[in-house]
Coordinates of C-alpha atoms in Angstrom, one line a residue:
X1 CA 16.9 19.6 15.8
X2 CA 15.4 21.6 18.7
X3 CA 13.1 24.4 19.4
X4 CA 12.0 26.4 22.2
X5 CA 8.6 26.9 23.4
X6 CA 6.2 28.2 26.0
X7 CA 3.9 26.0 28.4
X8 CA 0.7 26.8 28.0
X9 CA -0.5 26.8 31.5
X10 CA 2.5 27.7 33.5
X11 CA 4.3 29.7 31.1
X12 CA 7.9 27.7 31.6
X13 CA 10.0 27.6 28.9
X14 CA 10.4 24.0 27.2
X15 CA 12.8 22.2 24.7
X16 CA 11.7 19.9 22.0
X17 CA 12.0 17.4 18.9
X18 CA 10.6 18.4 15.4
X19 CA 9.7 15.7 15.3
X20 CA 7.0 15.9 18.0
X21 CA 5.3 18.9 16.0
X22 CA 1.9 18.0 16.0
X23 CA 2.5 15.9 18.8
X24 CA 0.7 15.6 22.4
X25 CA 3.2 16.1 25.1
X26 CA 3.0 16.7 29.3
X27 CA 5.1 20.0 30.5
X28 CA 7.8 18.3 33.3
X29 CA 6.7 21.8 35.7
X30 CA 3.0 21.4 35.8
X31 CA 2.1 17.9 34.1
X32 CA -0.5 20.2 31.7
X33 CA -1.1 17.8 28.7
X34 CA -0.7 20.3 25.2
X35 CA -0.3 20.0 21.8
X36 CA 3.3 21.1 20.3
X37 CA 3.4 23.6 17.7
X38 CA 6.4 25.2 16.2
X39 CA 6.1 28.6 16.2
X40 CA 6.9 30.9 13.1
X41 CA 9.6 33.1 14.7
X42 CA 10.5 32.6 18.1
X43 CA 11.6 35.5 20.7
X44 CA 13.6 35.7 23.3
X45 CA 13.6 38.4 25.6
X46 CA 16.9 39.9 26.5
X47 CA 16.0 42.6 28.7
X48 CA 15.8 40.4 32.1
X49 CA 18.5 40.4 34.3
X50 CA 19.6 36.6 33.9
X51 CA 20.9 36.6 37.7
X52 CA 18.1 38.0 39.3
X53 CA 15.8 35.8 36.8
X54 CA 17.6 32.8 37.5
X55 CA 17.5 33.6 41.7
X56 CA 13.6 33.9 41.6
X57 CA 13.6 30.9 39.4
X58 CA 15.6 28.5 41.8
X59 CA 13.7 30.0 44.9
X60 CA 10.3 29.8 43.0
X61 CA 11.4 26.0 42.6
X62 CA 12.9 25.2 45.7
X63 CA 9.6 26.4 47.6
X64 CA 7.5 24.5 45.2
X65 CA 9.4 21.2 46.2
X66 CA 9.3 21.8 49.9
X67 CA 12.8 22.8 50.4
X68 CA 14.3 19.6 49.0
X69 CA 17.5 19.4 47.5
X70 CA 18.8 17.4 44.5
X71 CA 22.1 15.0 44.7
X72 CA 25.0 16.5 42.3
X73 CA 25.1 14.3 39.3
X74 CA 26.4 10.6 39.4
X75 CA 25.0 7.4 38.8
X76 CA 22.2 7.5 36.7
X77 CA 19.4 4.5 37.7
X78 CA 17.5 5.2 34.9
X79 CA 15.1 2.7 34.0
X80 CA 16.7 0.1 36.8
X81 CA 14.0 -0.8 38.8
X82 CA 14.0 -2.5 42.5
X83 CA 13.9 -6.0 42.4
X84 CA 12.8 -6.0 46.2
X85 CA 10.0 -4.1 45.6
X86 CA 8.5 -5.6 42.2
X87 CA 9.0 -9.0 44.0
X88 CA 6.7 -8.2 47.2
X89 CA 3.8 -6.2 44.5
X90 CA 4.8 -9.7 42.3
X91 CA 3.6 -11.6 45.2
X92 CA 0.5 -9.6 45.7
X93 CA -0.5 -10.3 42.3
X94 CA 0.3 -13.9 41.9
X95 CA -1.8 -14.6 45.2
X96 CA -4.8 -12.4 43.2
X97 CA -4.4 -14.4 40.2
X98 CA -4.7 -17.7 42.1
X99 CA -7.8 -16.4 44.1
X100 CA -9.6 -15.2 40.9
X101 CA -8.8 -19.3 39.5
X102 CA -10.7 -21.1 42.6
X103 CA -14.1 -20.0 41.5
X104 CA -13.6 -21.6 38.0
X105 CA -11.3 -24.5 39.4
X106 CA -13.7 -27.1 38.1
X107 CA -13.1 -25.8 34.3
X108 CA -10.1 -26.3 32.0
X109 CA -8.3 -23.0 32.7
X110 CA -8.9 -23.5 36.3
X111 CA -7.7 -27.0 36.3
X112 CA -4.2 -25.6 34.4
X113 CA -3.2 -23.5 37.5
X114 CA -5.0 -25.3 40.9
X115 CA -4.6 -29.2 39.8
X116 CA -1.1 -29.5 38.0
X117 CA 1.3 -29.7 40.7
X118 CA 3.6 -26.7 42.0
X119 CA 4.9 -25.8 38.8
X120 CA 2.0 -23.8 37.5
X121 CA 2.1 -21.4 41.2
X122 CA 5.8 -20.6 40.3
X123 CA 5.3 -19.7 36.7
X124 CA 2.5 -17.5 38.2
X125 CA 5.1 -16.0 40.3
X126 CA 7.9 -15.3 37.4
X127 CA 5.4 -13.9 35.3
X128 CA 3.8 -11.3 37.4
X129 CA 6.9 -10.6 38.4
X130 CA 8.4 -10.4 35.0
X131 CA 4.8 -7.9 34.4
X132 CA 5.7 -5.8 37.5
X133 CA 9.2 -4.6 36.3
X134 CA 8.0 -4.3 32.8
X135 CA 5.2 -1.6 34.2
X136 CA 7.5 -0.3 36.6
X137 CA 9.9 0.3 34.1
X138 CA 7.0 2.3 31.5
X139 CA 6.3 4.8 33.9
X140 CA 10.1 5.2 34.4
X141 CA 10.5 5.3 30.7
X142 CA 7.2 7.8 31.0
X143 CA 9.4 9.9 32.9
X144 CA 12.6 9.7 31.0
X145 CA 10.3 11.2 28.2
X146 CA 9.0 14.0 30.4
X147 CA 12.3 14.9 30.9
X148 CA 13.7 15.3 27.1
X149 CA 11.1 18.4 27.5
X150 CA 13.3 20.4 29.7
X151 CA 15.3 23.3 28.2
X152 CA 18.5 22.3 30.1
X153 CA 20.4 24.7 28.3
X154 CA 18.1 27.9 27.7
X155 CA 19.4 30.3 25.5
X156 CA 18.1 33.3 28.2
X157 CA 20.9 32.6 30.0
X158 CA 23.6 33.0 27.1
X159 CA 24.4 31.6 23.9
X160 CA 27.8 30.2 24.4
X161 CA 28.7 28.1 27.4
X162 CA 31.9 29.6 28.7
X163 CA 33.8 29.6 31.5
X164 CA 31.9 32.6 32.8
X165 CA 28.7 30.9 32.1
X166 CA 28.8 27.8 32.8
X167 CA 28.3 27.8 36.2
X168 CA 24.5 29.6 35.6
X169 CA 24.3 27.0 33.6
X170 CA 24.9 24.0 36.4
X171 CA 23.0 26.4 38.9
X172 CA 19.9 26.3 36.4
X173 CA 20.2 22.6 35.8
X174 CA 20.4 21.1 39.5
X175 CA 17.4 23.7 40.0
X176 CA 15.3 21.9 37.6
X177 CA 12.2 19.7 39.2
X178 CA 13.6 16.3 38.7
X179 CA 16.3 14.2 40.3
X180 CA 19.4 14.0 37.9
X181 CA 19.6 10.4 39.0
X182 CA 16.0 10.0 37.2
X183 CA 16.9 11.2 33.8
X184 CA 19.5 10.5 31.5
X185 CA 19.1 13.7 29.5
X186 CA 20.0 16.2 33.2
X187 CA 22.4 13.7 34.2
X188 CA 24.7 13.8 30.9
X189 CA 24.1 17.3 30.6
X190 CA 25.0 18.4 34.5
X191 CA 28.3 16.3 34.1
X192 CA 29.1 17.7 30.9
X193 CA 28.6 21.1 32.4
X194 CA 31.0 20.4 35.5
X195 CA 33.9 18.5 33.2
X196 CA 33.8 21.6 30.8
X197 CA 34.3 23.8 34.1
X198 CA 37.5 21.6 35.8
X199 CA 38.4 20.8 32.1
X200 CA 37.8 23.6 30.2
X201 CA 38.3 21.9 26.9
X202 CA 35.7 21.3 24.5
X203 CA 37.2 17.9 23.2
X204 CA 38.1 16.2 26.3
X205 CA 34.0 17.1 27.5
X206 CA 32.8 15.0 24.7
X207 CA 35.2 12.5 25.9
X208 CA 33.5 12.6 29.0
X209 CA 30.4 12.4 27.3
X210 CA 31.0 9.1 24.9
X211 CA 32.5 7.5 27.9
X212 CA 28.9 8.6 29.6
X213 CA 26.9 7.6 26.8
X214 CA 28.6 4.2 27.4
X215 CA 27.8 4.4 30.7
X216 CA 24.0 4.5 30.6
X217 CA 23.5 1.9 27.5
X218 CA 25.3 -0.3 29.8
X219 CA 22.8 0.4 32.4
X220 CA 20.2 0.0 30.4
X221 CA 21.2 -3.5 29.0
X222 CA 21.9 -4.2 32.7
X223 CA 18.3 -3.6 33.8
X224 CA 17.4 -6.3 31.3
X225 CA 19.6 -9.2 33.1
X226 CA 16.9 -10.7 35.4
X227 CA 13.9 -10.6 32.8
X228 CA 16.3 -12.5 30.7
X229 CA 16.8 -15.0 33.8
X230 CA 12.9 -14.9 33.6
X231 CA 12.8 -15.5 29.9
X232 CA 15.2 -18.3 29.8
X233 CA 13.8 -20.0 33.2
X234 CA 10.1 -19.7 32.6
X235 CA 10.5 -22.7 29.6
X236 CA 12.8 -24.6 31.9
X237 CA 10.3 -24.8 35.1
X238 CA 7.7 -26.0 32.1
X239 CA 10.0 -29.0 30.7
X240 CA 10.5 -29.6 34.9
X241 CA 6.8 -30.0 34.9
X242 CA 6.7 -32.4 31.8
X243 CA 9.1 -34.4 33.6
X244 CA 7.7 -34.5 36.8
X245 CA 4.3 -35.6 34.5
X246 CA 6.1 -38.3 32.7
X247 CA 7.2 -39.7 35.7
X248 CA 4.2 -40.0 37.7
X249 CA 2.5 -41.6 34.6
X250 CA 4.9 -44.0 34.0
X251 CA 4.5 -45.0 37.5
X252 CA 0.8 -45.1 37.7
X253 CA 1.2 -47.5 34.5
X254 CA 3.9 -50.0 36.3
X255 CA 2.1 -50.0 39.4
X256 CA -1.0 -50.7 37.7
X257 CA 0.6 -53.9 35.4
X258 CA 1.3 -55.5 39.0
X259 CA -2.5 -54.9 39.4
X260 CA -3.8 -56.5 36.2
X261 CA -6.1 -59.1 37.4
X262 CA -8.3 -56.5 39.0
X263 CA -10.3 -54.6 36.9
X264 CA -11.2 -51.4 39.3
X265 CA -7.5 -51.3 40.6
X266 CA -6.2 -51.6 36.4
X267 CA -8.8 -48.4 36.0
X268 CA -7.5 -46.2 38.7
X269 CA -3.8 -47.0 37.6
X270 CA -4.6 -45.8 34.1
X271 CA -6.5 -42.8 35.5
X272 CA -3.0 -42.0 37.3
X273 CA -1.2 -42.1 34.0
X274 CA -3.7 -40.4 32.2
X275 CA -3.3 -37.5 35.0
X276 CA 0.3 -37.4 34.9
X277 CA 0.6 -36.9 31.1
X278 CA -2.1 -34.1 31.1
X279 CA 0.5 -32.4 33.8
X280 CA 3.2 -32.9 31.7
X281 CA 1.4 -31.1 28.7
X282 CA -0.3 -28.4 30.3
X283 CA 2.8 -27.5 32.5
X284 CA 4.7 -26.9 29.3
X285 CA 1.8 -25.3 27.4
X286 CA 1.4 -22.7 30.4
X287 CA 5.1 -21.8 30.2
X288 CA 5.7 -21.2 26.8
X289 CA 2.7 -19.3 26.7
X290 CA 4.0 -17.4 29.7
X291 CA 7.5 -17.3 28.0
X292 CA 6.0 -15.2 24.7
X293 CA 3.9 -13.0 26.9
X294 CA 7.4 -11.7 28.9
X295 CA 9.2 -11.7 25.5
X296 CA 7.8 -9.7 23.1
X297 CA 7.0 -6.5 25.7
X298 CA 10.6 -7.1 27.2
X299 CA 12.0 -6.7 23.7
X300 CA 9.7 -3.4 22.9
X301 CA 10.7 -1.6 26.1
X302 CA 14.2 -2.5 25.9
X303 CA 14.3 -0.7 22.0
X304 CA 12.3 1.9 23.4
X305 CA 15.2 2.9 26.0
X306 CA 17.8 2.5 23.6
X307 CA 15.5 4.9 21.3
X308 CA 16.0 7.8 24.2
X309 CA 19.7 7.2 24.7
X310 CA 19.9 7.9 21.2
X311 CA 17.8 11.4 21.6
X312 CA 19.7 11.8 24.6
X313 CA 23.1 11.7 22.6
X314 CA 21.5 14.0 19.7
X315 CA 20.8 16.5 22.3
X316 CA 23.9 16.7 23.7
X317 CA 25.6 17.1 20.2
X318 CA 23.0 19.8 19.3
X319 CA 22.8 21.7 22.0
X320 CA 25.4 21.3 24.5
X321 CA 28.6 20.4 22.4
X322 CA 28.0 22.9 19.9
X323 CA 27.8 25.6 22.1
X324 CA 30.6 25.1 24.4
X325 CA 33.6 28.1 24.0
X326 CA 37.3 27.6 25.0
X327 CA 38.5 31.2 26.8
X328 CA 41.8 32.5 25.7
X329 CA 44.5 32.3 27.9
X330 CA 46.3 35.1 28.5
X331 CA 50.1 34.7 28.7
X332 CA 53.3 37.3 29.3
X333 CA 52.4 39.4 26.2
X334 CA 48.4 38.9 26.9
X335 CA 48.1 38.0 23.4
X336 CA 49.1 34.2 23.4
X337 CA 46.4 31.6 22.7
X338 CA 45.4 28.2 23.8
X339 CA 48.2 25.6 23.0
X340 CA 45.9 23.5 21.9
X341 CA 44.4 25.8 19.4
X342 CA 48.0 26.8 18.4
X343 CA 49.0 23.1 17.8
X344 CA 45.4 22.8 15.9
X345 CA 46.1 25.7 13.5
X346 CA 49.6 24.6 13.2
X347 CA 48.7 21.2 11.7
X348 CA 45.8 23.1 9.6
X349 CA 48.9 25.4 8.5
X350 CA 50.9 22.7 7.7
X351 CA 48.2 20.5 6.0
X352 CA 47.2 22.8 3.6
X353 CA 49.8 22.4 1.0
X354 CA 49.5 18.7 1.7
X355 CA 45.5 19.2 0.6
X356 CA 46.7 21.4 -2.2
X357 CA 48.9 18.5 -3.7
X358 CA 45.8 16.0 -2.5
X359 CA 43.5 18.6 -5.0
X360 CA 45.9 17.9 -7.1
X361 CA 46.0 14.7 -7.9
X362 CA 42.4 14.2 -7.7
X363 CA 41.8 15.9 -10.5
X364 CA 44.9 14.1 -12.3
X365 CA 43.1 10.4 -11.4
X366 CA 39.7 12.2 -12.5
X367 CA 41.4 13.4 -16.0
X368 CA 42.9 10.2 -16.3
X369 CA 39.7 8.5 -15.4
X370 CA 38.4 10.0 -18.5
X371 CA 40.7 9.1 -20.5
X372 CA 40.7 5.7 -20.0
X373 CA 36.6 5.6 -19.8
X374 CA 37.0 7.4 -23.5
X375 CA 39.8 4.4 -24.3
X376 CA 37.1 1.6 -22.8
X377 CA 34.3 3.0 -24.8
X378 CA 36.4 3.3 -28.5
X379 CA 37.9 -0.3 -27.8
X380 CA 34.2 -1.7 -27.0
X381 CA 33.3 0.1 -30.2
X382 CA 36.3 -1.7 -32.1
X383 CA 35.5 -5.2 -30.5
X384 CA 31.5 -4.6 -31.0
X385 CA 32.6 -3.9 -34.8
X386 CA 34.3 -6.8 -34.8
X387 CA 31.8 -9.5 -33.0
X388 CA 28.8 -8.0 -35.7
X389 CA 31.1 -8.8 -38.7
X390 CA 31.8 -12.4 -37.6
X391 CA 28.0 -12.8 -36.9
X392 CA 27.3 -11.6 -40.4
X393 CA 30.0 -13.9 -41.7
X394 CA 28.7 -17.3 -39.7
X395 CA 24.7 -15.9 -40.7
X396 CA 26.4 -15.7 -44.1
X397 CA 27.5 -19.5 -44.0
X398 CA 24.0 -20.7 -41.9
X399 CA 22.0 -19.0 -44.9
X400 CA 23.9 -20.6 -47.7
X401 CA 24.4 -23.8 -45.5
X402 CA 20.1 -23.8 -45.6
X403 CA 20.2 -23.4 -49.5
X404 CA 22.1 -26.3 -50.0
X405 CA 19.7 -28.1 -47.6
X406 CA 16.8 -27.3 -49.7
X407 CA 18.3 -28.4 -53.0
X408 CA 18.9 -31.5 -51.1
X409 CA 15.5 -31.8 -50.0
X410 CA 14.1 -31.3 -53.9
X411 CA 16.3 -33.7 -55.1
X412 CA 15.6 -35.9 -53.0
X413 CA 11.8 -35.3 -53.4
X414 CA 12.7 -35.9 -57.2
X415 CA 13.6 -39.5 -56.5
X416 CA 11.0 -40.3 -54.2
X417 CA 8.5 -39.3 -56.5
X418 CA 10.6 -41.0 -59.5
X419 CA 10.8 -44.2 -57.4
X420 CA 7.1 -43.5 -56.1
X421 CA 5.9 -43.9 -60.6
X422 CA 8.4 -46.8 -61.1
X423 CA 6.5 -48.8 -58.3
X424 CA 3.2 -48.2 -59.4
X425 CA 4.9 -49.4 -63.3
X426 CA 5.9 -52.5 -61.9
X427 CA 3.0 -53.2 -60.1
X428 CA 1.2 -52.8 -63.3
X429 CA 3.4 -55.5 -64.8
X430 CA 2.8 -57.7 -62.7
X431 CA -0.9 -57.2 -63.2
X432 CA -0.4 -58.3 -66.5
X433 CA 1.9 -61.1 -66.3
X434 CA -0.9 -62.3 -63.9
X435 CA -3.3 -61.9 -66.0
X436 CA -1.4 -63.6 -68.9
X437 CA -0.5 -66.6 -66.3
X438 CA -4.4 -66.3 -66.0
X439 CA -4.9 -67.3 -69.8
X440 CA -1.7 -69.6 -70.1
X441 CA -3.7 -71.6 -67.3
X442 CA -6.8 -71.9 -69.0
X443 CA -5.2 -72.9 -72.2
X444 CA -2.9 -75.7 -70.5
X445 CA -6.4 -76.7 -68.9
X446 CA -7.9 -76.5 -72.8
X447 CA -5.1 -78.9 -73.9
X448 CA -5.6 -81.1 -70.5
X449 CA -8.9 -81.6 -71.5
X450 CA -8.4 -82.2 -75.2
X451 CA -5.9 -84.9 -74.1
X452 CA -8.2 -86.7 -71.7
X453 CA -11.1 -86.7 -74.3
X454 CA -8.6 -88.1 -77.1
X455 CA -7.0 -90.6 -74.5
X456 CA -10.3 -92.0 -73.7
X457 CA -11.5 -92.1 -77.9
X458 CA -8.4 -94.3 -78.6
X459 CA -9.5 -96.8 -75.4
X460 CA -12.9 -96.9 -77.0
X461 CA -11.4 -97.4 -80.6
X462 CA -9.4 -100.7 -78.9
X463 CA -7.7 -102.2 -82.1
X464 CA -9.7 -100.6 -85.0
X465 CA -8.1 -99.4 -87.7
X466 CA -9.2 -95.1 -88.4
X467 CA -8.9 -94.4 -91.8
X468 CA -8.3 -90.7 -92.4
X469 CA -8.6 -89.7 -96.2
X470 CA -9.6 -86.4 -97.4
X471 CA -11.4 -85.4 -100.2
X472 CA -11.7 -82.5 -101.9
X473 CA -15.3 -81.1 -102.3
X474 CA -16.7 -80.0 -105.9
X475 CA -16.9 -76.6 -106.5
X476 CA -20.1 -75.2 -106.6
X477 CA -21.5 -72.1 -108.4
X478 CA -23.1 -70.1 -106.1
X479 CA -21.4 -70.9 -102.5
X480 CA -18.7 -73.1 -101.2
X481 CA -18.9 -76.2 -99.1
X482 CA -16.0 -77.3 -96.6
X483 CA -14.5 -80.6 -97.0
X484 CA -16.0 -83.9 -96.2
X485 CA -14.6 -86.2 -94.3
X486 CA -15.4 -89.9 -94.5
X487 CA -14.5 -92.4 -91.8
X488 CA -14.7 -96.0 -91.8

C-alpha cells in the first residue's frame, strides 16, 4: 500500500511504500535526503482551487526546468544504457588500468596483463566495459527509484479518475520533473491515463497496462543481451589464450629436440615452452576470474529491475486501476447505462441462481463428506477391533508355544543331568575293574613266580625220589604244635 506525505524542505507532496517507513529516501523535486515516517492521520486540503493550483504548479515547474518540455509517453529506455558511450568511457578505463600495471610490470600481477600476449588487453577491455554499463545502469536504477516517490496520481486533484478528470490528471503527470521516457512508473501511468481517455473503459486500460507491463520486462531483459555476450565471451577469449599458450610451447619444445646436442640452445627452447604454458594458464585464470566478477553484479542488478517492475505493477493496481470510473451514457430516455455494465449485471443476474444451486450442493458434498468421514472412522474402529483380537489370539499361541519350550528345556536338563550321574557311575566301574585287573595281575605274577621256583626245585632234585608222608603230631597239654613233616 501507499501513503502520502510532505517533503520536508520543499514542501511537495510525495507517494510512497510501507514498506519504506523508517526508511531514508531523496524527494525527486529537490534531491533533499529525509527519513520517511507515516503519519498518524493524514490531511488533505480541499479548499484550493485544483485548476488554479495545478496552473501555478506546471508554471512553477516549467520555469524551474528552463522552459523545457517533456515527450508524450512512448518507449520507455529504462535501464537501457548506450553502448556507444560505455564503450568510449570503457576505453578510457582499460588504457588507466594498463598504465597503473607498467610500474609493477616486473611482479606477478604485472606480468599477467603486460607479458601474456593480446589476450589479457581484450579481457581488460570486456571487463571495463562490462563495469561501465553495470554503473551506468545503478544510477539509472537510482533514478527509477527516485521516481516511485512521485504522487502521480494525487488525491488533491480528485478521487476518482473520470472522464472529466482525467485530463488534470495527464496535465499533472507530463508536468512532473522527469522524462516519462526515464521511468517506468510515469510512463505506465501517463499511458494508462490517455487509453482510459480514447477508451474510456476500465477493463480494456488494464489491458493496455499488462500488454505494457510486458513491454518494459522485455526491455529490461533486453538491456541484459550484450553483458551476456560479455559473460559467455570473456571464458572463450581465455581458452583462446590457453590455446595460443599450448601452441607456442609445443613449438618451443619441437624446435628445441632438433637442437639437442647444444646445451644453451636445448635451455632457451625449454624456456620457450615453459613461457608458453604459463600463457596458457594465466590467460584462462584472468578470464574466469573476470568472468565471476561481471556475473554475480549482472545477476544482482538485473533482479533489482525486475524488483521495480514489480512495484511498478503494484502501483498501478493500487492506485491507478482502482480509481478509474466509467461515466454513464446517456441514451433516448437519459436513463440507459453502459452496455457493458448492462451485459455485466445481466450475467450477474443470471448467475445467481446458478450460485444458489452451486451453494447448494456444496453443502450436500460437505454433509456427505461427513458422513462418510463418520463411516471411515466406525469401519477403522471395526477393523482396529478386529486386528487387536487376532494379535491377542497369535500372543495367545506365542505364550503357550514358550511354555511348551520350557518344559522341553527341563526335560531335557533332566536327562542331561541323568546321563551326566550315569557317566560318572561308569567311570567309577571301571576304576574298579582296573583296580581288580591290578590285583588279578599281581596274583598271576604270584603264581608265575611260584612256578619258576618249583620248576627250577624239580631240575635240582634230577631223579631223586621225594617222599611226602605226613604225620600227625601228639597232642600236647598246654598248646598245640602243627604237623611235622619229614623228608628223605
Amino acid at each position: 500500500m501507499y501513503f502520502q506525505f510532505p517533503c520536508e524542505k520543499c514542501s511537495k507532496k510525495l507517494k510512497v511504500r510501507d514498506e519504506n517507513v523508517g526508511k531514508k529516501v531523496r524527494c525527486p523535486y529537490c534531491h533533499h535526503t529525509m527519513l520517511v515516517k507515516k503519519p498518524e492521520s493524514p490531511v488533505i486540503d480541499t479548499t484550493i482551487d485544483v485548476s488554479a493550483s495545478g496552473s501555478t504548479s506546471a508554471s512553477r515547474t516549467s520555469s524551474s526546468r528552463g522552459g523545457n518540455k517533456h515527450v508524450s509517453s512512448g518507449w520507455a529506455d529504462g535501464t537501457e544504457v548506450s553502448l556507444s558511450k560505455s564503450g568510449m568511457i570503457a576505453v578510457g578505463a582499460s588504457v588507466a588500468f594498463i598504465a597503473l600495471m607498467f610500474p609493477i610490470r616486473n611482479y606477478y600481477l604485472g606480468e599477467l596483463f603486460l607479458d601474456r600476449g593480446w589476450v589479457p588487453f581484450a579481457l581488460v577491455f570486456l571487463m571495463s566495459w562490462s563495469a561501465t554499463i553495470l554503473v551506468l545502469k545503478y544510477f539509472k536504477l537510482e533514478k527509477q527509484k527516485d521516481s516511485m516517490l512521485f504522487d502521480t496520481l494525487p488525491i488533491d486533484i480528485s478521487e476518482e479518475i473520470s472522464e472529466k478528470t482525467v485530463s488534470r490528471f495527464i496535465e499533472h503527470v507530463k508536468n512532473l520533473p522527469v522524462d516519462p521516457r526515464e521511468s517506468f512508473l510515469v510512463n505506465r501511468v501517463l499511458r494508462g491515463l490517455e487509453h482510459f481517455s480514447v477508451l474510456k473503459s476500465s477493463s480494456e486500460v488494464s489491458s493496455r497496462l499488462q500488454s505494457q507491463s510486458e513491454i518494459d520486462a522485455t526491455a529490461v531483459d533486453s538491456s541484459y543481451t550484450i553483458l551476456k555476450v560479455f559473460i559467455w565471451a570473456i571464458p572463450i577469449l581465455g581458452f583462446i589464450g590457453t590455446v595460443i599458450g599450448i601452441s607456442a610451447a609445443v613449438g618451443g619444445f619441437s624446435g628445441g629436440m632438433d637442437k639437442a646436442a647444444d646445451i644453451s640452445a636445448l635451455k632457451e627452447s625449454l624456456g620457450s615452452v615453459t613461457g608458453g604454458l604459463s600463457t596458457a594458464f594465466d590467460t584462462t585464470l584472468v578470464a574466469l576470474v573476470m568472468s565471476m566478477l561481471v556475473m554475480f553484479p549482472s545477476s544482482s542488478m538485473q533482479k533489482s529491475e525486475e524488483d521495480l517492475l514489480n512495484w511498478v505493477d503494484e502501483y498501478c493496481n493500487e492506485n491507478l486501476l482502482k480509481r478509474l470510473k466509467e461515466s454513464d451514457q446517456a441514451g433516448s430516455s437519459g436513463d440507459e447505462k453502459d452496455h457493458r455494465r448492462l451485459i455485466q449485471r445481466t450475467i450477474d443476474k443470471a448467475m445467481a441462481n446458478h450460485h444458489a444451486e452451486l451453494q447448494t450442493w456444496i453443502e450436500k458434498l460437505e454433509g456427505i463428506g461427513s458422513t462418510l468421514s463418520q463411516q471411515v472412522v466406525k469401519s477403522w474402529g471395526k477393523i482396529d477391533d478386529k486386528i487387536r483380537e487376532q494379535q491377542e489370539a497369535q500372543l495367545a499361541e506365542v505364550k503357550e508355544v514358550i511354555r511348551h519350550l520350557e518344559s522341553v528345556e527341563e526335560k531335557m536338563t533332566a536327562l542331561q543331568s541323568a546321563h551326566t550321574s550315569h557317566l560318572e557311575k561308569m567311570n567309577g566301574e571301571a576304576t574298579e575293574m582296573a583296580e581288580a585287573a591290578g590285583v588279578l595281575s599281581q596274583s598271576f605274577n604270584g603264581v608265575q613266580q611260584g612256578l619258576n621256583g618249583l620248576n627250577t626245585v624239580l631240575m635240582n632234585l634230577g631223579e631223586k625220589q621225594v617222599l611226602i608222608q605226613q604225620v600227625e603230631a601228639p597232642r600236647k597239654r598246654w598248646g598245640l604244635f602243627g604237623n611235622s613233616k619229614r623228608v628223605r
